[in-house]
Amino acid sequence: MASTDITSDRKRPDGAAGPVDTKPDDLAGLEAGLDALDAVQIRRTPVREVLLRKVLPPVVAVTLVQVVWELLVRAQVTEVYKLPPPSAVWDSAREMWLKGTLLEVVWTSVSRGLLGFLLAVAIGTPLGLLVARVKLVRAAIGPILSGLQSLPSVAWVAPAVIWLGLNDQMMFAVILLGAVPSIANGLVSGVDQVPPLFLRAGRTLGATGIRGTWHIVLPAALPGYLAGLKQGWAFSWRSLMAAEIIASSPELGLGLGQLLENGRSNFDMPGVFLSILLILFVGIAIDLLIFSPLERWVLRSRGLLVKN
């Protein structure tokens, strides 16, 4: 078979007839195309665009909820003591603010939730790595972790109170039993999705044992691990609220769960709705301030999100 020469019978620049070598032009075009593929336009998002895309939609949604809420109250779909107007809820919040107890109640629950979540991360991360990397351990406790993840956290409140009493240790025990399985299972899922080629390349370069886990396995499993952390925080927060609602005691201080239970006991529906809104607000704030930036960083580091 005759070899193919990348030439042409076009006229040369000097006007003489003959073959013209087009290889440099082809390479230049190829390099330009690759540069165009790699080039990512980085621009700073204008403040107006940020306000329109990220601030305005939630503000509109909250406003619509308040309008619908007010319309339902005015339409008298139910008794006022069952569905108080938004103004009554805001008056309850204002009263707590003037007394200086609003931030104290929120911080009591938030500090417990964050500390319990950090303890869950410290326990769930090595446990997840152990389950993911050791087949015997996975066979032994893998199904147990999955079962614990599906078990409602409120089920642990009663035995935790009996074992530990009405104190912060009981709260942390309930948080750990609710959050550790989610964090461990998220990490196991992330490790299972690591391409085997990464592991072989790491062993070839000498990254074995703890070094391989730190430099190869954990970075590659980061998306699944982050999803487990996010779910673990959700379980931590829900477990804490369940524990605070059921196990109320002056020694535990007043948290959001106790505030909700006190409102129910006193038939204070504005206080009940205020507690629900504060619990929702904390959950949204933690997601926006911690987990959303982490998710954007992971996506951006993998080229899946364009920097603005």
PDB file of C-alpha atoms in Angstrom:
ATOM      1  CA  MET A   1       0.000   0.000   0.000  1.00  0.00           C
ATOM      2  CA  ALA A   2       1.459   3.337  -0.996  1.00  0.00           C
ATOM      3  CA  SER A   3       2.096   5.776   1.758  1.00  0.00           C
ATOM      4  CA  THR A   4       0.040   8.930   1.795  1.00  0.00           C
ATOM      5  CA  ASP A   5       1.965  12.165   1.779  1.00  0.00           C
ATOM      6  CA  ILE A   6       0.202  15.193   3.213  1.00  0.00           C
ATOM      7  CA  THR A   7       0.926  17.424   0.235  1.00  0.00           C
ATOM      8  CA  SER A   8      -1.042  19.358  -2.351  1.00  0.00           C
ATOM      9  CA  ASP A   9      -0.576  20.515  -5.970  1.00  0.00           C
ATOM     10  CA  ARG A  10      -1.508  24.077  -5.077  1.00  0.00           C
ATOM     11  CA  LYS A  11       0.814  26.839  -6.187  1.00  0.00           C
ATOM     12  CA  ARG A  12       3.568  27.735  -3.852  1.00  0.00           C
ATOM     13  CA  PRO A  13       3.888  31.271  -2.501  1.00  0.00           C
ATOM     14  CA  ASP A  14       6.554  32.029  -5.161  1.00  0.00           C
ATOM     15  CA  GLY A  15       4.097  31.173  -7.983  1.00  0.00           C
ATOM     16  CA  ALA A  16       5.856  27.991  -9.105  1.00  0.00           C
ATOM     17  CA  ALA A  17       3.920  24.787  -9.550  1.00  0.00           C
ATOM     18  CA  GLY A  18       4.660  21.865  -7.259  1.00  0.00           C
ATOM     19  CA  PRO A  19       3.618  20.191  -4.071  1.00  0.00           C
ATOM     20  CA  VAL A  20       2.992  22.343  -1.049  1.00  0.00           C
ATOM     21  CA  ASP A  21       3.508  20.837   2.394  1.00  0.00           C
ATOM     22  CA  THR A  22       0.488  21.667   4.570  1.00  0.00           C
ATOM     23  CA  LYS A  23       1.620  19.828   7.706  1.00  0.00           C
ATOM     24  CA  PRO A  24       2.606  22.976   9.660  1.00  0.00           C
ATOM     25  CA  ASP A  25      -0.762  24.566   8.855  1.00  0.00           C
ATOM     26  CA  ASP A  26      -2.611  21.454  10.000  1.00  0.00           C
ATOM     27  CA  LEU A  27      -0.663  21.363  13.264  1.00  0.00           C
ATOM     28  CA  ALA A  28      -1.304  25.044  13.868  1.00  0.00           C
ATOM     29  CA  GLY A  29      -5.018  24.541  13.294  1.00  0.00           C
ATOM     30  CA  LEU A  30      -5.069  21.556  15.615  1.00  0.00           C
ATOM     31  CA  GLU A  31      -3.281  23.486  18.358  1.00  0.00           C
ATOM     32  CA  ALA A  32      -5.672  26.401  17.941  1.00  0.00           C
ATOM     33  CA  GLY A  33      -8.637  24.053  18.283  1.00  0.00           C
ATOM     34  CA  LEU A  34      -7.241  22.460  21.419  1.00  0.00           C
ATOM     35  CA  ASP A  35      -6.535  25.876  22.903  1.00  0.00           C
ATOM     36  CA  ALA A  36     -10.111  26.874  22.184  1.00  0.00           C
ATOM     37  CA  LEU A  37     -11.391  23.776  23.965  1.00  0.00           C
ATOM     38  CA  ASP A  38      -9.211  24.415  27.009  1.00  0.00           C
ATOM     39  CA  ALA A  39      -9.934  28.120  27.181  1.00  0.00           C
ATOM     40  CA  VAL A  40     -12.514  29.036  29.830  1.00  0.00           C
ATOM     41  CA  GLN A  41     -13.755  32.571  29.924  1.00  0.00           C
ATOM     42  CA  ILE A  42     -13.440  33.794  33.496  1.00  0.00           C
ATOM     43  CA  ARG A  43     -15.430  36.869  34.344  1.00  0.00           C
ATOM     44  CA  ARG A  44     -16.656  38.494  37.494  1.00  0.00           C
ATOM     45  CA  THR A  45     -20.409  38.260  37.869  1.00  0.00           C
ATOM     46  CA  PRO A  46     -21.974  41.722  38.206  1.00  0.00           C
ATOM     47  CA  VAL A  47     -23.713  42.477  41.498  1.00  0.00           C
ATOM     48  CA  ARG A  48     -26.973  43.114  39.682  1.00  0.00           C
ATOM     49  CA  GLU A  49     -26.872  39.673  38.088  1.00  0.00           C
ATOM     50  CA  VAL A  50     -26.138  38.022  41.459  1.00  0.00           C
ATOM     51  CA  LEU A  51     -29.111  39.816  43.000  1.00  0.00           C
ATOM     52  CA  LEU A  52     -31.427  38.809  40.168  1.00  0.00           C
ATOM     53  CA  ARG A  53     -30.348  35.165  40.005  1.00  0.00           C
ATOM     54  CA  LYS A  54     -29.646  34.240  43.629  1.00  0.00           C
ATOM     55  CA  VAL A  55     -31.241  36.768  45.958  1.00  0.00           C
ATOM     56  CA  LEU A  56     -34.464  37.762  44.228  1.00  0.00           C
ATOM     57  CA  PRO A  57     -35.970  34.237  43.699  1.00  0.00           C
ATOM     58  CA  PRO A  58     -35.925  33.202  47.393  1.00  0.00           C
ATOM     59  CA  VAL A  59     -37.171  36.637  48.444  1.00  0.00           C
ATOM     60  CA  VAL A  60     -40.085  36.330  46.015  1.00  0.00           C
ATOM     61  CA  ALA A  61     -40.822  32.790  47.228  1.00  0.00           C
ATOM     62  CA  VAL A  62     -40.874  33.871  50.901  1.00  0.00           C
ATOM     63  CA  THR A  63     -43.098  36.828  50.049  1.00  0.00           C
ATOM     64  CA  LEU A  64     -45.556  34.579  48.197  1.00  0.00           C
ATOM     65  CA  VAL A  65     -45.701  32.188  51.155  1.00  0.00           C
ATOM     66  CA  GLN A  66     -46.524  35.075  53.484  1.00  0.00           C
ATOM     67  CA  VAL A  67     -49.191  36.389  51.130  1.00  0.00           C
ATOM     68  CA  VAL A  68     -50.850  32.967  50.833  1.00  0.00           C
ATOM     69  CA  TRP A  69     -50.590  32.530  54.606  1.00  0.00           C
ATOM     70  CA  GLU A  70     -52.270  35.888  55.208  1.00  0.00           C
ATOM     71  CA  LEU A  71     -55.005  35.120  52.669  1.00  0.00           C
ATOM     72  CA  LEU A  72     -55.780  31.808  54.371  1.00  0.00           C
ATOM     73  CA  VAL A  73     -56.069  33.576  57.727  1.00  0.00           C
ATOM     74  CA  ARG A  74     -58.355  36.273  56.302  1.00  0.00           C
ATOM     75  CA  ALA A  75     -60.471  33.628  54.581  1.00  0.00           C
ATOM     76  CA  GLN A  76     -60.929  31.982  57.991  1.00  0.00           C
ATOM     77  CA  VAL A  77     -60.237  28.482  56.699  1.00  0.00           C
ATOM     78  CA  THR A  78     -59.769  27.454  60.333  1.00  0.00           C
ATOM     79  CA  GLU A  79     -59.760  28.979  63.790  1.00  0.00           C
ATOM     80  CA  VAL A  80     -57.213  31.666  64.554  1.00  0.00           C
ATOM     81  CA  TYR A  81     -55.724  29.705  67.442  1.00  0.00           C
ATOM     82  CA  LYS A  82     -54.880  26.910  64.982  1.00  0.00           C
ATOM     83  CA  LEU A  83     -53.501  29.135  62.194  1.00  0.00           C
ATOM     84  CA  PRO A  84     -52.248  32.455  63.595  1.00  0.00           C
ATOM     85  CA  PRO A  85     -51.526  35.367  61.237  1.00  0.00           C
ATOM     86  CA  PRO A  86     -47.906  36.068  60.248  1.00  0.00           C
ATOM     87  CA  SER A  87     -47.987  39.250  62.311  1.00  0.00           C
ATOM     88  CA  ALA A  88     -48.552  37.207  65.493  1.00  0.00           C
ATOM     89  CA  VAL A  89     -45.495  35.073  64.718  1.00  0.00           C
ATOM     90  CA  TRP A  90     -43.342  38.147  64.101  1.00  0.00           C
ATOM     91  CA  ASP A  91     -44.635  39.660  67.361  1.00  0.00           C
ATOM     92  CA  SER A  92     -43.524  36.494  69.180  1.00  0.00           C
ATOM     93  CA  ALA A  93     -40.072  36.753  67.594  1.00  0.00           C
ATOM     94  CA  ARG A  94     -39.861  40.451  68.490  1.00  0.00           C
ATOM     95  CA  GLU A  95     -40.784  39.713  72.089  1.00  0.00           C
ATOM     96  CA  MET A  96     -38.054  37.087  72.389  1.00  0.00           C
ATOM     97  CA  TRP A  97     -35.570  39.451  70.767  1.00  0.00           C
ATOM     98  CA  LEU A  98     -36.364  42.232  73.250  1.00  0.00           C
ATOM     99  CA  LYS A  99     -35.955  39.771  76.128  1.00  0.00           C
ATOM    100  CA  GLY A 100     -32.589  38.704  74.728  1.00  0.00           C
ATOM    101  CA  THR A 101     -33.548  35.019  74.510  1.00  0.00           C
ATOM    102  CA  LEU A 102     -33.943  34.547  70.750  1.00  0.00           C
ATOM    103  CA  LEU A 103     -30.260  34.236  69.839  1.00  0.00           C
ATOM    104  CA  GLU A 104     -29.590  32.262  73.012  1.00  0.00           C
ATOM    105  CA  VAL A 105     -32.182  29.638  72.066  1.00  0.00           C
ATOM    106  CA  VAL A 106     -30.857  29.379  68.513  1.00  0.00           C
ATOM    107  CA  TRP A 107     -27.224  29.121  69.638  1.00  0.00           C
ATOM    108  CA  THR A 108     -28.025  26.402  72.191  1.00  0.00           C
ATOM    109  CA  SER A 109     -29.288  24.115  69.436  1.00  0.00           C
ATOM    110  CA  VAL A 110     -26.796  25.163  66.757  1.00  0.00           C
ATOM    111  CA  SER A 111     -23.773  24.631  69.021  1.00  0.00           C
ATOM    112  CA  ARG A 112     -25.028  21.181  70.000  1.00  0.00           C
ATOM    113  CA  GLY A 113     -25.775  20.258  66.410  1.00  0.00           C
ATOM    114  CA  LEU A 114     -22.408  21.390  65.047  1.00  0.00           C
ATOM    115  CA  LEU A 115     -20.399  19.751  67.829  1.00  0.00           C
ATOM    116  CA  GLY A 116     -22.334  16.509  67.458  1.00  0.00           C
ATOM    117  CA  PHE A 117     -21.860  16.625  63.696  1.00  0.00           C
ATOM    118  CA  LEU A 118     -18.092  17.098  64.049  1.00  0.00           C
ATOM    119  CA  LEU A 119     -17.948  14.112  66.392  1.00  0.00           C
ATOM    120  CA  ALA A 120     -19.945  12.112  63.858  1.00  0.00           C
ATOM    121  CA  VAL A 121     -17.473  13.064  61.110  1.00  0.00           C
ATOM    122  CA  ALA A 122     -14.536  12.030  63.308  1.00  0.00           C
ATOM    123  CA  ILE A 123     -16.131   8.618  63.888  1.00  0.00           C
ATOM    124  CA  GLY A 124     -17.882   8.040  60.566  1.00  0.00           C
ATOM    125  CA  THR A 125     -14.905   8.826  58.314  1.00  0.00           C
ATOM    126  CA  PRO A 126     -12.484   6.115  59.550  1.00  0.00           C
ATOM    127  CA  LEU A 127     -15.408   3.714  59.929  1.00  0.00           C
ATOM    128  CA  GLY A 128     -16.426   4.310  56.303  1.00  0.00           C
ATOM    129  CA  LEU A 129     -12.861   3.794  55.087  1.00  0.00           C
ATOM    130  CA  LEU A 130     -12.597   0.574  57.069  1.00  0.00           C
ATOM    131  CA  VAL A 131     -15.865  -0.760  55.661  1.00  0.00           C
ATOM    132  CA  ALA A 132     -14.964   0.284  52.115  1.00  0.00           C
ATOM    133  CA  ARG A 133     -11.427  -1.170  52.093  1.00  0.00           C
ATOM    134  CA  VAL A 134     -11.755  -4.351  54.185  1.00  0.00           C
ATOM    135  CA  LYS A 135     -14.086  -6.953  52.687  1.00  0.00           C
ATOM    136  CA  LEU A 136     -14.526  -8.875  55.931  1.00  0.00           C
ATOM    137  CA  VAL A 137     -15.569  -5.718  57.799  1.00  0.00           C
ATOM    138  CA  ARG A 138     -17.986  -4.780  55.017  1.00  0.00           C
ATOM    139  CA  ALA A 139     -19.589  -8.206  55.146  1.00  0.00           C
ATOM    140  CA  ALA A 140     -19.898  -7.972  58.922  1.00  0.00           C
ATOM    141  CA  ILE A 141     -21.171  -4.443  59.585  1.00  0.00           C
ATOM    142  CA  GLY A 142     -22.083  -3.066  56.156  1.00  0.00           C
ATOM    143  CA  PRO A 143     -25.712  -4.254  56.398  1.00  0.00           C
ATOM    144  CA  ILE A 144     -25.901  -2.974  59.985  1.00  0.00           C
ATOM    145  CA  LEU A 145     -24.877   0.526  58.874  1.00  0.00           C
ATOM    146  CA  SER A 146     -27.540   0.498  56.156  1.00  0.00           C
ATOM    147  CA  GLY A 147     -30.143  -0.613  58.684  1.00  0.00           C
ATOM    148  CA  LEU A 148     -29.122   2.058  61.187  1.00  0.00           C
ATOM    149  CA  GLN A 149     -29.360   4.719  58.482  1.00  0.00           C
ATOM    150  CA  SER A 150     -33.007   3.806  57.835  1.00  0.00           C
ATOM    151  CA  LEU A 151     -33.871   3.649  61.550  1.00  0.00           C
ATOM    152  CA  PRO A 152     -35.640   6.829  62.784  1.00  0.00           C
ATOM    153  CA  SER A 153     -33.394   8.753  65.167  1.00  0.00           C
ATOM    154  CA  VAL A 154     -36.276   9.347  67.567  1.00  0.00           C
ATOM    155  CA  ALA A 155     -36.108   5.644  68.451  1.00  0.00           C
ATOM    156  CA  TRP A 156     -32.772   6.229  70.219  1.00  0.00           C
ATOM    157  CA  VAL A 157     -34.033   8.977  72.534  1.00  0.00           C
ATOM    158  CA  ALA A 158     -35.668   6.688  75.112  1.00  0.00           C
ATOM    159  CA  PRO A 159     -32.699   4.315  75.585  1.00  0.00           C
ATOM    160  CA  ALA A 160     -30.246   7.242  75.539  1.00  0.00           C
ATOM    161  CA  VAL A 161     -32.158   8.926  78.372  1.00  0.00           C
ATOM    162  CA  ILE A 162     -32.145   5.690  80.388  1.00  0.00           C
ATOM    163  CA  TRP A 163     -28.446   5.046  79.771  1.00  0.00           C
ATOM    164  CA  LEU A 164     -27.052   8.567  80.119  1.00  0.00           C
ATOM    165  CA  GLY A 165     -29.746  10.675  81.777  1.00  0.00           C
ATOM    166  CA  LEU A 166     -31.020  14.117  80.831  1.00  0.00           C
ATOM    167  CA  ASN A 167     -27.775  15.832  79.832  1.00  0.00           C
ATOM    168  CA  ASP A 168     -25.781  16.891  76.796  1.00  0.00           C
ATOM    169  CA  GLN A 169     -24.125  13.482  76.531  1.00  0.00           C
ATOM    170  CA  MET A 170     -27.539  12.015  75.798  1.00  0.00           C
ATOM    171  CA  MET A 171     -28.070  14.592  73.041  1.00  0.00           C
ATOM    172  CA  PHE A 172     -24.716  13.805  71.452  1.00  0.00           C
ATOM    173  CA  ALA A 173     -25.391  10.051  71.631  1.00  0.00           C
ATOM    174  CA  VAL A 174     -28.632  10.490  69.691  1.00  0.00           C
ATOM    175  CA  ILE A 175     -26.876  12.693  67.116  1.00  0.00           C
ATOM    176  CA  LEU A 176     -24.058  10.171  66.634  1.00  0.00           C
ATOM    177  CA  LEU A 177     -26.419   7.230  66.227  1.00  0.00           C
ATOM    178  CA  GLY A 178     -28.324   9.185  63.595  1.00  0.00           C
ATOM    179  CA  ALA A 179     -25.435  10.768  61.662  1.00  0.00           C
ATOM    180  CA  VAL A 180     -22.527   8.289  61.747  1.00  0.00           C
ATOM    181  CA  PRO A 181     -24.209   5.668  59.500  1.00  0.00           C
ATOM    182  CA  SER A 182     -25.018   8.292  56.844  1.00  0.00           C
ATOM    183  CA  ILE A 183     -21.474   9.664  56.786  1.00  0.00           C
ATOM    184  CA  ALA A 184     -19.915   6.183  56.692  1.00  0.00           C
ATOM    185  CA  ASN A 185     -22.243   4.959  53.944  1.00  0.00           C
ATOM    186  CA  GLY A 186     -21.604   8.097  51.894  1.00  0.00           C
ATOM    187  CA  LEU A 187     -17.862   7.520  52.059  1.00  0.00           C
ATOM    188  CA  VAL A 188     -18.299   3.832  51.185  1.00  0.00           C
ATOM    189  CA  SER A 189     -20.338   4.826  48.136  1.00  0.00           C
ATOM    190  CA  GLY A 190     -17.671   7.336  47.092  1.00  0.00           C
ATOM    191  CA  VAL A 191     -14.851   4.804  47.462  1.00  0.00           C
ATOM    192  CA  ASP A 192     -16.791   2.230  45.438  1.00  0.00           C
ATOM    193  CA  GLN A 193     -16.978   4.730  42.565  1.00  0.00           C
ATOM    194  CA  VAL A 194     -13.212   5.352  42.435  1.00  0.00           C
ATOM    195  CA  PRO A 195     -11.899   4.018  39.076  1.00  0.00           C
ATOM    196  CA  PRO A 196      -9.536   1.045  39.564  1.00  0.00           C
ATOM    197  CA  LEU A 197      -7.078   2.750  37.232  1.00  0.00           C
ATOM    198  CA  PHE A 198      -6.518   5.446  39.866  1.00  0.00           C
ATOM    199  CA  LEU A 199      -5.640   2.834  42.469  1.00  0.00           C
ATOM    200  CA  ARG A 200      -3.238   1.002  40.139  1.00  0.00           C
ATOM    201  CA  ALA A 201      -1.576   4.268  39.154  1.00  0.00           C
ATOM    202  CA  GLY A 202      -1.194   5.170  42.812  1.00  0.00           C
ATOM    203  CA  ARG A 203       0.406   1.834  43.655  1.00  0.00           C
ATOM    204  CA  THR A 204       2.765   2.232  40.715  1.00  0.00           C
ATOM    205  CA  LEU A 205       3.859   5.602  42.079  1.00  0.00           C
ATOM    206  CA  GLY A 206       4.318   4.177  45.569  1.00  0.00           C
ATOM    207  CA  ALA A 207       1.110   5.516  47.110  1.00  0.00           C
ATOM    208  CA  THR A 208       0.045   2.535  49.187  1.00  0.00           C
ATOM    209  CA  GLY A 209      -1.490   2.103  52.622  1.00  0.00           C
ATOM    210  CA  ILE A 210      -2.256   5.350  54.422  1.00  0.00           C
ATOM    211  CA  ARG A 211      -0.510   7.418  51.741  1.00  0.00           C
ATOM    212  CA  GLY A 212      -2.659   5.839  49.036  1.00  0.00           C
ATOM    213  CA  THR A 213      -5.797   6.442  51.072  1.00  0.00           C
ATOM    214  CA  TRP A 214      -4.905  10.085  51.705  1.00  0.00           C
ATOM    215  CA  HIS A 215      -3.609  11.017  48.242  1.00  0.00           C
ATOM    216  CA  ILE A 216      -5.672   8.737  45.970  1.00  0.00           C
ATOM    217  CA  VAL A 217      -8.789   7.268  47.586  1.00  0.00           C
ATOM    218  CA  LEU A 218     -10.110  10.251  49.545  1.00  0.00           C
ATOM    219  CA  PRO A 219      -9.691  12.865  46.771  1.00  0.00           C
ATOM    220  CA  ALA A 220     -11.286  10.549  44.208  1.00  0.00           C
ATOM    221  CA  ALA A 221     -14.151   9.675  46.592  1.00  0.00           C
ATOM    222  CA  LEU A 222     -14.739  13.300  47.596  1.00  0.00           C
ATOM    223  CA  PRO A 223     -18.077  13.817  45.741  1.00  0.00           C
ATOM    224  CA  GLY A 224     -19.694  10.799  47.399  1.00  0.00           C
ATOM    225  CA  TYR A 225     -18.127  11.676  50.747  1.00  0.00           C
ATOM    226  CA  LEU A 226     -19.459  15.225  50.533  1.00  0.00           C
ATOM    227  CA  ALA A 227     -22.942  13.900  49.779  1.00  0.00           C
ATOM    228  CA  GLY A 228     -22.649  11.706  52.869  1.00  0.00           C
ATOM    229  CA  LEU A 229     -21.551  14.685  54.963  1.00  0.00           C
ATOM    230  CA  LYS A 230     -24.510  16.719  53.788  1.00  0.00           C
ATOM    231  CA  GLN A 231     -26.912  13.917  54.598  1.00  0.00           C
ATOM    232  CA  GLY A 232     -25.119  13.377  57.904  1.00  0.00           C
ATOM    233  CA  TRP A 233     -25.740  16.996  58.883  1.00  0.00           C
ATOM    234  CA  ALA A 234     -29.428  16.615  58.019  1.00  0.00           C
ATOM    235  CA  PHE A 235     -29.621  13.534  60.253  1.00  0.00           C
ATOM    236  CA  SER A 236     -27.708  15.343  63.011  1.00  0.00           C
ATOM    237  CA  TRP A 237     -30.099  18.277  62.990  1.00  0.00           C
ATOM    238  CA  ARG A 238     -33.225  16.126  62.879  1.00  0.00           C
ATOM    239  CA  SER A 239     -31.906  13.828  65.617  1.00  0.00           C
ATOM    240  CA  LEU A 240     -31.160  16.805  67.834  1.00  0.00           C
ATOM    241  CA  MET A 241     -34.623  18.290  67.333  1.00  0.00           C
ATOM    242  CA  ALA A 242     -36.240  14.950  68.183  1.00  0.00           C
ATOM    243  CA  ALA A 243     -34.127  14.645  71.337  1.00  0.00           C
ATOM    244  CA  GLU A 244     -34.868  18.214  72.439  1.00  0.00           C
ATOM    245  CA  ILE A 245     -38.610  17.797  71.909  1.00  0.00           C
ATOM    246  CA  ILE A 246     -38.878  14.536  73.855  1.00  0.00           C
ATOM    247  CA  ALA A 247     -36.225  15.024  76.557  1.00  0.00           C
ATOM    248  CA  SER A 248     -37.033  18.443  77.995  1.00  0.00           C
ATOM    249  CA  SER A 249     -35.293  19.500  81.177  1.00  0.00           C
ATOM    250  CA  PRO A 250     -34.207  22.797  82.784  1.00  0.00           C
ATOM    251  CA  GLU A 251     -30.697  21.359  83.046  1.00  0.00           C
ATOM    252  CA  LEU A 252     -30.496  21.092  79.254  1.00  0.00           C
ATOM    253  CA  GLY A 253     -31.269  24.740  78.641  1.00  0.00           C
ATOM    254  CA  LEU A 254     -33.813  26.047  76.171  1.00  0.00           C
ATOM    255  CA  GLY A 255     -33.178  24.961  72.591  1.00  0.00           C
ATOM    256  CA  LEU A 256     -35.348  25.125  69.501  1.00  0.00           C
ATOM    257  CA  GLY A 257     -36.836  21.703  70.159  1.00  0.00           C
ATOM    258  CA  GLN A 258     -37.764  22.640  73.728  1.00  0.00           C
ATOM    259  CA  LEU A 259     -39.185  25.928  72.455  1.00  0.00           C
ATOM    260  CA  LEU A 260     -41.413  24.005  70.047  1.00  0.00           C
ATOM    261  CA  GLU A 261     -42.566  21.623  72.783  1.00  0.00           C
ATOM    262  CA  ASN A 262     -43.259  24.506  75.175  1.00  0.00           C
ATOM    263  CA  GLY A 263     -45.405  26.161  72.534  1.00  0.00           C
ATOM    264  CA  ARG A 264     -47.406  22.967  72.070  1.00  0.00           C
ATOM    265  CA  SER A 265     -47.856  22.496  75.815  1.00  0.00           C
ATOM    266  CA  ASN A 266     -49.044  26.108  76.284  1.00  0.00           C
ATOM    267  CA  PHE A 267     -51.248  26.139  73.152  1.00  0.00           C
ATOM    268  CA  ASP A 268     -49.065  28.970  71.869  1.00  0.00           C
ATOM    269  CA  MET A 269     -49.385  28.538  68.109  1.00  0.00           C
ATOM    270  CA  PRO A 270     -47.381  31.688  67.231  1.00  0.00           C
ATOM    271  CA  GLY A 271     -44.547  30.220  69.326  1.00  0.00           C
ATOM    272  CA  VAL A 272     -44.927  26.866  67.569  1.00  0.00           C
ATOM    273  CA  PHE A 273     -44.742  28.448  64.119  1.00  0.00           C
ATOM    274  CA  LEU A 274     -41.794  30.596  65.206  1.00  0.00           C
ATOM    275  CA  SER A 275     -39.927  27.480  66.353  1.00  0.00           C
ATOM    276  CA  ILE A 276     -40.614  25.726  63.059  1.00  0.00           C
ATOM    277  CA  LEU A 277     -39.410  28.730  61.056  1.00  0.00           C
ATOM    278  CA  LEU A 278     -36.228  29.027  63.144  1.00  0.00           C
ATOM    279  CA  ILE A 279     -35.449  25.311  62.706  1.00  0.00           C
ATOM    280  CA  LEU A 280     -35.981  25.680  58.955  1.00  0.00           C
ATOM    281  CA  PHE A 281     -33.864  28.837  58.832  1.00  0.00           C
ATOM    282  CA  VAL A 282     -30.908  27.164  60.576  1.00  0.00           C
ATOM    283  CA  GLY A 283     -31.027  24.203  58.191  1.00  0.00           C
ATOM    284  CA  ILE A 284     -31.061  26.485  55.141  1.00  0.00           C
ATOM    285  CA  ALA A 285     -28.309  28.724  56.551  1.00  0.00           C
ATOM    286  CA  ILE A 286     -25.944  25.808  57.236  1.00  0.00           C
ATOM    287  CA  ASP A 287     -26.502  24.488  53.725  1.00  0.00           C
ATOM    288  CA  LEU A 288     -25.879  27.872  52.084  1.00  0.00           C
ATOM    289  CA  LEU A 289     -22.887  28.836  54.221  1.00  0.00           C
ATOM    290  CA  ILE A 290     -21.056  25.498  54.430  1.00  0.00           C
ATOM    291  CA  PHE A 291     -22.186  22.775  52.053  1.00  0.00           C
ATOM    292  CA  SER A 292     -23.042  24.818  48.952  1.00  0.00           C
ATOM    293  CA  PRO A 293     -19.555  26.449  48.826  1.00  0.00           C
ATOM    294  CA  LEU A 294     -17.963  23.016  49.344  1.00  0.00           C
ATOM    295  CA  GLU A 295     -20.003  21.534  46.496  1.00  0.00           C
ATOM    296  CA  ARG A 296     -19.057  24.406  44.187  1.00  0.00           C
ATOM    297  CA  TRP A 297     -15.391  23.976  45.104  1.00  0.00           C
ATOM    298  CA  VAL A 298     -15.496  20.243  44.334  1.00  0.00           C
ATOM    299  CA  LEU A 299     -17.243  20.816  41.002  1.00  0.00           C
ATOM    300  CA  ARG A 300     -14.893  23.655  40.069  1.00  0.00           C
ATOM    301  CA  SER A 301     -11.796  21.622  40.950  1.00  0.00           C
ATOM    302  CA  ARG A 302     -12.986  18.906  38.557  1.00  0.00           C
ATOM    303  CA  GLY A 303     -13.750  21.310  35.728  1.00  0.00           C
ATOM    304  CA  LEU A 304     -17.505  20.835  36.057  1.00  0.00           C
ATOM    305  CA  LEU A 305     -18.271  24.398  37.049  1.00  0.00           C
ATOM    306  CA  VAL A 306     -17.080  27.534  35.288  1.00  0.00           C
ATOM    307  CA  LYS A 307     -15.528  30.161  37.528  1.00  0.00           C
ATOM    308  CA  ASN A 308     -17.343  33.454  37.563  1.00  0.00           C
TER     309      ASN A 308
END
